[in-house]
Amino acid sequence: MKMSYQALGFLLVLSFIHSQAAVLQYTFMIQETNYTRLCSSKNILTVNGQFPGPTITARRGDTVIVDVINGGDHNITIHWHGVKQPRYPWSDGPEFVTQCPIQPGANFSQRVLLSDEEGTLWWHAHSDWSRATIHGLFVILPRLGTTYPFPKPDAEVPVVLGEWWQNDIQTVFEDFITGGGDPASSDALTINGQPGDLYNCSSSETTKIKVDEGKTYMLRMVNAAMNNIAFFAIANHSLTVVGGDGAYMKPLISNYITIAPGQTLDLLLTANQPAGGRYYMAAKLFNGQPSSLFDNTTTTAILEYNTGNFTPSSRAPVFPSLPDFNDSNASFNFTSRLRSLATPEHPIDVPLNIKKTLLYTLSINTVPCSVNETCLGPGGRRFAASINNITFDMPSTSVLGAYYRGISGVYGNDFPDVPPFRFNYTASSLNRSLQFPETGTDVEMLKHNETVELVFQGTNLVAGVDHPMHLHGHSFYVVGSGFGNFNRKRDSLNYNLVDPPLMQTIAVPQNGWTAIRFKADNPGVWFMHCHLERHVSWGMGMVFIVRNGKSSNARILPPPPDMPPC
Ligand SMILES: *[C@@H]1O[C@H](CO)[C@@H](O)[C@H](O)[C@H]1NC(C)=O
Ligand SMILES: *[C@@H]1O[C@H](CO)[C@@H](O)[C@H](O)[C@H]1NC(C)=O
Ligand SMILES: *[C@@H]1O[C@H](CO)[C@@H](O)[C@H](O)[C@H]1NC(C)=O
Ligand SMILES: *[C@@H]1O[C@H](CO)[C@@H](O)[C@H](O)[C@H]1NC(C)=O
Ligand SMILES: *[C@@H]1O[C@H](CO)[C@@H](O)[C@H](O)[C@H]1NC(C)=O
Ligand SMILES: *[C@@H]1O[C@H](CO)[C@@H](O)[C@H](O)[C@H]1NC(C)=O
Ligand SMILES: *[C@@H]1O[C@H](CO)[C@@H](O)[C@H](O)[C@H]1NC(C)=O
Ligand SMILES: *[C@@H]1O[C@H](CO)[C@@H](O)[C@H](O)[C@H]1NC(C)=O
Ligand SMILES: *[C@@H]1O[C@H](CO)[C@@H](O)[C@H](O)[C@H]1NC(C)=O
Ligand SMILES: *[C@@H]1O[C@H](CO)[C@@H](O)[C@H](O)[C@H]1NC(C)=O
Ligand SMILES: *[C@@H]1O[C@H](CO)[C@@H](O)[C@H](O)[C@H]1NC(C)=O
Ligand SMILES: *[C@@H]1O[C@H](CO)[C@@H](O)[C@H](O)[C@H]1NC(C)=O
Ligand SMILES: [Cu+2]
């Protein structure tokens, strides 16, 4: 205890000297909580008894100390999604990449170091499928004395999209892993934890958002769903995107939005309809290849205009029009129109002189079923997934710990820079022999401050689908994307190097590609993975290790004394 007060005092002094940045303190108690949804009750794992969990609110550059206490009966880790944690991967959270789990009864005081993030991020569990109920918003306001690059909204409204299973999520996860097939689909989608009145037993609990005619509201939105990209719209209202993934964007007006799991968006909503009006805000999932195991339900909340005398209207809300479940063009169209704000106050810094060029294929695979086992994947096999034909094999100790202490045998450092075998990645039919991946725990080593261009190439192995790719420890510029096979000569000519969006999660289109650029300026061990839970569980992940630089302020900071043991 003495140690942590000293550390806290040290941080406070540092903060005082260097800026107005504050040190904020939160306590996260992981606990089993009884919740009733869709006509029945069950226990779910929550933070502080809340679903969605508590919102963290800080200002740009602050330090947030979160004491995570595991009062549940289950190993857990927490990740601060989109926070770069400069030189401090120790608090990043992905299980067995940067830490071993916080075991039942144990605790871990996580230091969350904000730097240039501003806008909306979120936090979530990063071990097995616990994030289904362990997640919440992370709001980063402008520094004191600075303002939003748009007129201050009259109020801010959280909009957390989620998925709800009637069954216990650990059972869903275990059945999925044991069976080798697709996971059971969720039974409902949720807005702020509520399915909405299109579902049984949910009408009285539907989320209602009260607005005044003429005012402007900022929706801070995250897609916390596990397994699919979502479409969202509000009847008779357009939405103006002004930010996402903790950075500002050029205003983009649209009647619907597409949001991938892991992604956040800041949206302005002008209440320009008459008092007394009632409008549905609705979300449903997008999947280019919907199957019977796909949750095709629709979640709703109600936007209610206050009237002068506060008599609630009983009029049925108007329903918005949403793109079709399988409308890949609608999904791609929205995402490819996002742009950085790129102003003198919020400048961008796209790497132009690239030192490392990477091409990573993203594939769904199959592997043989064990003897005497019945597997539910295609052809009685087991599903897997890979990047450059390598299925990530999660170690049982942390990669960061092994790297920092020079322990060998935990990971290999020869992750391929290009696909080991070139083929027509997006061909409509592919030889079955290409489906079978290798398995390994391989990292890509990057030099400090190396400039990287990484092109993700979706393949049509087993089934071409969108992959929302998320990189820890860095933001990246999305400089280009398209359908089909990436062709450097042709496609690099069309890169946007002027105002590409700065993001941390980007949906690589089905049978298409996405090019990102970033500077490896954050020494540490950083997971990169698909944010569809079923894909990362199948092995669609890999690790970047950014080496230390020469100067003392370009090295990984030492670990905290209370790192959870393995
Ligand atoms: C949850 O609470 C409800 C209502 O109080 C009760 O009927 C139910 O048995 C509880 N469920 C669990 C799993 O504890
Ligand atoms: C956290 O764990 C430490 C070490 O086991 C223990 O001394 C401390 O009491 C725990 N704190 C809380 C709040 O549980
Ligand atoms: C609502 O409950 C009825 C009766 O149990 C059932 O037939 C129906 O499928 C349910 N509807 C939804 C949307 O869950
Ligand atoms: C509201 O939207 C509905 C459905 O899209 C449409 O039929 C109706 O005309 C719209 N009303 C107004 C006032 O724009
Ligand atoms: C959703 O899927 C179910 C099961 O596959 C199907 O019966 C139903 O018609 C679908 N609903 C819609 C709106 O497509
Ligand atoms: C979406 O699915 C419907 C029905 O399954 C099909 O008719 C339509 O062609 C599909 N649209 C696209 C864009 O694939
Ligand atoms: C998006 O759709 C609009 C309207 O259909 C179209 O004008 C625009 O060219 C599309 N943009 C992209 C990037 O596909
Ligand atoms: C498979 O089942 C057979 C018959 O039950 C048994 O003899 C054999 O040992 C089993 N093999 C494995 C690897 O479990
Ligand atoms: C790759 O496959 C696509 C889709 O089947 C096809 O249109 C294209 O011609 C193929 N490209 C080459 C180089 O074979
Ligand atoms: C992946 O590696 C396996 C094992 O070496 C090989 O059989 C397979 O063809 C490879 N697939 C691709 C797409 O490179
Ligand atoms: C590395 O890049 C960062 C951020 O772009 C910059 O501030 C720093 O000076 C660079 N360090 C070195 C040693 O080049
Ligand atoms: C919980 O974590 C510890 C430490 O890494 C590990 O030894 C143990 O097997 C884990 N328990 C489960 C049920 O995964
Ligand atoms: Cu994926």
Coordinates of N, CA and C in Angstrom, one line a residue, residues 364-473:
I364 N -10.1 -17.2 -42.9 CA -10.8 -18.2 -42.1 C -10.2 -19.5 -42.6
N365 N -10.0 -20.4 -41.7 CA -9.3 -21.7 -42.0 C -10.1 -22.8 -41.4
T366 N -9.7 -24.0 -41.7 CA -10.2 -25.2 -41.0 C -9.0 -26.1 -40.6
V367 N -9.1 -26.7 -39.4 CA -8.1 -27.7 -39.0 C -8.8 -29.0 -38.6
P368 N -8.0 -30.1 -38.7 CA -8.7 -31.4 -38.4 C -9.2 -31.5 -37.0
C369 N -10.3 -32.3 -36.9 CA -10.9 -32.6 -35.6 C -10.0 -33.7 -34.9
S370 N -9.9 -33.6 -33.6 CA -9.1 -34.7 -32.9 C -9.8 -36.0 -33.1
V371 N -9.0 -37.1 -32.9 CA -9.5 -38.4 -33.0 C -10.7 -38.6 -32.0
N372 N -11.8 -39.2 -32.4 CA -12.9 -39.5 -31.6 C -13.7 -38.3 -31.2
E373 N -13.4 -37.1 -31.8 CA -14.1 -35.9 -31.4 C -15.1 -35.6 -32.6
T374 N -16.2 -34.9 -32.3 CA -17.1 -34.5 -33.4 C -17.0 -33.0 -33.5
C375 N -16.6 -32.5 -34.6 CA -16.5 -31.1 -34.8 C -17.6 -30.5 -35.7
L376 N -18.0 -29.3 -35.3 CA -19.2 -28.7 -36.0 C -18.8 -27.7 -37.1
G377 N -17.5 -27.7 -37.4 CA -17.1 -26.8 -38.5 C -17.3 -27.4 -39.9
P378 N -17.0 -26.7 -41.0 CA -17.2 -27.3 -42.3 C -16.6 -28.6 -42.5
G379 N -17.3 -29.6 -43.1 CA -16.8 -30.9 -43.4 C -16.4 -31.7 -42.1
G380 N -17.0 -31.4 -41.0 CA -16.7 -32.1 -39.8 C -15.4 -31.7 -39.2
R381 N -14.8 -30.5 -39.7 CA -13.5 -30.1 -39.2 C -13.8 -29.0 -38.2
R382 N -12.7 -28.3 -37.7 CA -12.8 -27.3 -36.7 C -12.4 -26.0 -37.4
F383 N -13.1 -24.9 -37.1 CA -12.8 -23.6 -37.6 C -11.4 -23.1 -37.0
A384 N -10.7 -22.4 -37.8 CA -9.5 -21.6 -37.3 C -9.5 -20.3 -38.1
A385 N -8.6 -19.4 -37.8 CA -8.4 -18.2 -38.5 C -6.9 -17.8 -38.4
S386 N -6.4 -17.0 -39.4 CA -5.0 -16.8 -39.4 C -4.7 -15.4 -40.0
I387 N -3.5 -15.0 -39.7 CA -2.9 -13.8 -40.4 C -1.6 -14.3 -41.1
N388 N -1.5 -14.1 -42.4 CA -0.4 -14.7 -43.2 C -0.2 -16.2 -42.9
N389 N -1.3 -16.8 -42.8 CA -1.4 -18.3 -42.7 C -0.9 -18.8 -41.3
I390 N -0.8 -17.9 -40.3 CA -0.4 -18.3 -39.0 C -1.5 -18.1 -38.0
T391 N -2.0 -19.2 -37.4 CA -3.0 -19.1 -36.4 C -2.3 -18.8 -35.1
F392 N -2.7 -17.8 -34.4 CA -2.0 -17.3 -33.2 C -2.2 -18.3 -32.1
D393 N -1.2 -18.8 -31.5 CA -1.2 -19.8 -30.4 C -1.0 -19.0 -29.1
M394 N -2.0 -18.8 -28.4 CA -1.9 -18.0 -27.1 C -1.0 -18.7 -26.2
P395 N 0.1 -18.0 -25.7 CA 1.0 -18.7 -24.7 C 0.3 -18.8 -23.4
S396 N 1.0 -19.4 -22.4 CA 0.3 -19.5 -21.1 C 1.1 -18.6 -20.1
T397 N 2.0 -17.8 -20.6 CA 2.6 -16.7 -19.8 C 2.7 -15.5 -20.7
S398 N 2.9 -14.3 -20.2 CA 2.8 -13.1 -21.0 C 4.0 -12.9 -22.0
V399 N 3.7 -12.5 -23.2 CA 4.8 -12.2 -24.2 C 5.6 -11.1 -23.7
L400 N 4.9 -10.1 -23.1 CA 5.6 -8.9 -22.6 C 6.6 -9.3 -21.5
G401 N 6.2 -10.1 -20.6 CA 7.0 -10.5 -19.5 C 8.3 -11.3 -20.0
A402 N 8.0 -12.1 -21.0 CA 9.1 -12.9 -21.6 C 10.1 -12.0 -22.3
Y403 N 9.6 -11.0 -23.1 CA 10.4 -10.1 -23.8 C 11.3 -9.2 -22.9
Y404 N 10.6 -8.7 -21.8 CA 11.2 -7.7 -20.9 C 12.3 -8.4 -20.1
R405 N 12.1 -9.7 -19.8 CA 13.1 -10.4 -19.0 C 14.0 -11.3 -19.8
G406 N 13.8 -11.3 -21.1 CA 14.7 -12.1 -22.0 C 14.5 -13.6 -21.8
I407 N 13.3 -14.0 -21.5 CA 13.0 -15.5 -21.4 C 12.7 -16.0 -22.8
S408 N 13.5 -17.0 -23.2 CA 13.3 -17.6 -24.6 C 12.2 -18.7 -24.5
G409 N 11.8 -19.0 -25.7 CA 10.9 -20.2 -25.9 C 9.4 -19.8 -25.8
V410 N 9.1 -18.6 -25.5 CA 7.6 -18.2 -25.4 C 7.1 -17.8 -26.7
Y411 N 7.9 -17.1 -27.5 CA 7.5 -16.6 -28.8 C 8.6 -16.7 -29.8
G412 N 8.3 -16.7 -31.1 CA 9.3 -16.6 -32.2 C 9.2 -15.2 -32.8
N413 N 10.3 -14.8 -33.4 CA 10.3 -13.4 -34.0 C 10.4 -13.3 -35.5
D414 N 9.8 -14.4 -36.1 CA 9.9 -14.4 -37.6 C 8.6 -14.4 -38.3
F415 N 7.7 -13.5 -37.8 CA 6.4 -13.4 -38.4 C 6.6 -12.9 -39.8
P416 N 6.0 -13.6 -40.8 CA 6.3 -13.2 -42.2 C 5.8 -11.8 -42.6
D417 N 6.6 -11.0 -43.4 CA 6.2 -9.7 -43.8 C 5.2 -9.7 -44.9
V418 N 5.2 -10.8 -45.7 CA 4.3 -11.0 -46.8 C 3.7 -12.4 -46.7
P419 N 2.5 -12.6 -47.4 CA 2.0 -14.0 -47.3 C 3.0 -15.0 -47.8
P420 N 3.1 -16.2 -47.1 CA 4.1 -17.2 -47.5 C 3.8 -17.8 -48.8
F421 N 2.5 -17.7 -49.3 CA 2.2 -18.2 -50.6 C 1.2 -17.3 -51.3
R422 N 1.5 -16.9 -52.5 CA 0.7 -15.9 -53.2 C -0.4 -16.7 -54.0
F423 N -1.6 -16.3 -53.9 CA -2.7 -16.9 -54.7 C -3.7 -15.8 -55.0
N424 N -4.7 -16.1 -55.8 CA -5.8 -15.1 -56.0 C -6.6 -15.1 -54.8
Y425 N -6.3 -14.2 -53.9 CA -6.8 -14.2 -52.5 C -8.4 -14.1 -52.5
T426 N -8.9 -13.4 -53.5 CA -10.4 -13.2 -53.4 C -11.1 -14.0 -54.5
A427 N -10.5 -15.0 -55.1 CA -11.1 -15.8 -56.1 C -12.4 -16.5 -55.5
S428 N -13.4 -16.7 -56.4 CA -14.7 -17.2 -55.9 C -14.5 -18.6 -55.5
S429 N -13.6 -19.4 -56.1 CA -13.4 -20.7 -55.5 C -11.9 -21.0 -55.4
L430 N -11.5 -21.5 -54.2 CA -10.1 -21.7 -53.9 C -9.8 -23.1 -53.5
N431 N -8.6 -23.6 -53.9 CA -8.2 -25.0 -53.6 C -8.3 -25.2 -52.0
R432 N -8.9 -26.3 -51.7 CA -9.1 -26.6 -50.3 C -7.8 -26.8 -49.5
S433 N -6.8 -27.2 -50.2 CA -5.5 -27.4 -49.5 C -4.9 -26.1 -48.9
L434 N -5.4 -24.9 -49.4 CA -4.9 -23.6 -48.9 C -5.6 -23.3 -47.6
Q435 N -6.6 -24.0 -47.2 CA -7.4 -23.7 -46.0 C -6.7 -24.0 -44.7
F436 N -5.6 -24.9 -44.8 CA -5.0 -25.4 -43.5 C -3.9 -24.6 -43.1
P437 N -4.0 -23.9 -42.0 CA -2.9 -22.9 -41.6 C -1.8 -23.6 -40.8
E438 N -0.8 -22.8 -40.5 CA 0.2 -23.2 -39.5 C -0.2 -22.6 -38.2
T439 N 0.4 -23.1 -37.1 CA 0.1 -22.5 -35.7 C 1.4 -22.0 -35.1
G440 N 1.3 -20.9 -34.5 CA 2.6 -20.4 -33.9 C 2.3 -19.1 -33.1
T441 N 3.3 -18.8 -32.2 CA 3.3 -17.6 -31.4 C 4.4 -16.7 -32.0
D442 N 4.1 -16.0 -33.1 CA 5.2 -15.2 -33.7 C 4.9 -13.7 -33.7
V443 N 6.0 -13.0 -33.5 CA 5.9 -11.5 -33.4 C 6.6 -10.9 -34.5
E444 N 6.2 -9.7 -34.9 CA 6.9 -8.9 -35.9 C 7.7 -7.8 -35.1
M445 N 9.0 -7.8 -35.2 CA 9.8 -6.8 -34.5 C 9.9 -5.5 -35.3
L446 N 9.7 -4.4 -34.7 CA 9.8 -3.1 -35.3 C 10.8 -2.3 -34.6
K447 N 11.6 -1.5 -35.4 CA 12.5 -0.6 -34.8 C 11.8 0.6 -34.2
H448 N 12.4 1.2 -33.2 CA 11.7 2.4 -32.6 C 11.6 3.5 -33.7
N449 N 10.5 4.1 -33.8 CA 10.1 5.1 -34.8 C 10.2 4.7 -36.3
E450 N 10.2 3.4 -36.5 CA 10.1 2.9 -37.9 C 8.7 3.3 -38.5
T451 N 8.7 3.7 -39.7 CA 7.4 4.0 -40.4 C 7.0 2.8 -41.1
V452 N 5.7 2.5 -40.9 CA 5.2 1.2 -41.4 C 4.0 1.4 -42.3
E453 N 3.9 0.7 -43.4 CA 2.7 0.6 -44.1 C 2.3 -0.8 -44.1
L454 N 1.1 -1.1 -43.6 CA 0.5 -2.4 -43.5 C -0.7 -2.5 -44.4
V455 N -0.7 -3.4 -45.3 CA -2.0 -3.7 -46.1 C -2.6 -5.0 -45.6
F456 N -3.8 -4.9 -45.2 CA -4.6 -6.1 -44.8 C -5.3 -6.6 -46.1
Q457 N -5.1 -7.8 -46.4 CA -5.8 -8.4 -47.6 C -6.7 -9.5 -47.1
G458 N -8.0 -9.3 -47.2 CA -9.0 -10.3 -46.9 C -8.9 -11.4 -47.9
T459 N -9.1 -12.7 -47.5 CA -9.1 -13.8 -48.5 C -10.5 -14.4 -48.5
N460 N -10.8 -15.2 -49.5 CA -12.1 -15.9 -49.6 C -11.9 -17.4 -49.2
L461 N -10.9 -17.7 -48.4 CA -10.7 -19.0 -47.9 C -11.9 -19.3 -46.9
V462 N -12.5 -20.5 -47.1 CA -13.7 -20.9 -46.3 C -14.9 -20.0 -46.5
A463 N -14.7 -18.7 -46.1 CA -15.7 -17.7 -46.3 C -15.1 -16.3 -46.2
G464 N -15.3 -15.5 -47.2 CA -14.8 -14.1 -47.1 C -15.8 -13.3 -46.2
V465 N -15.2 -12.6 -45.2 CA -16.0 -11.8 -44.4 C -15.2 -10.5 -44.0
D466 N -15.9 -9.5 -43.6 CA -15.2 -8.3 -43.1 C -14.5 -8.6 -41.8
H467 N -13.3 -8.0 -41.6 CA -12.5 -8.2 -40.4 C -12.2 -6.8 -39.8
P468 N -12.8 -6.5 -38.7 CA -12.4 -5.2 -38.0 C -11.1 -5.4 -37.3
M469 N -10.0 -4.9 -37.8 CA -8.7 -5.1 -37.3 C -8.4 -4.0 -36.3
H470 N -7.8 -4.4 -35.1 CA -7.5 -3.5 -34.1 C -6.1 -3.6 -33.7
L471 N -5.4 -2.4 -33.6 CA -4.0 -2.4 -33.2 C -3.9 -1.7 -31.8
H472 N -3.2 -2.4 -30.9 CA -3.0 -1.8 -29.6 C -1.7 -0.9 -29.6
G473 N -1.7 0.1 -28.7 CA -0.5 1.0 -28.5 C -0.3 2.0 -29.5

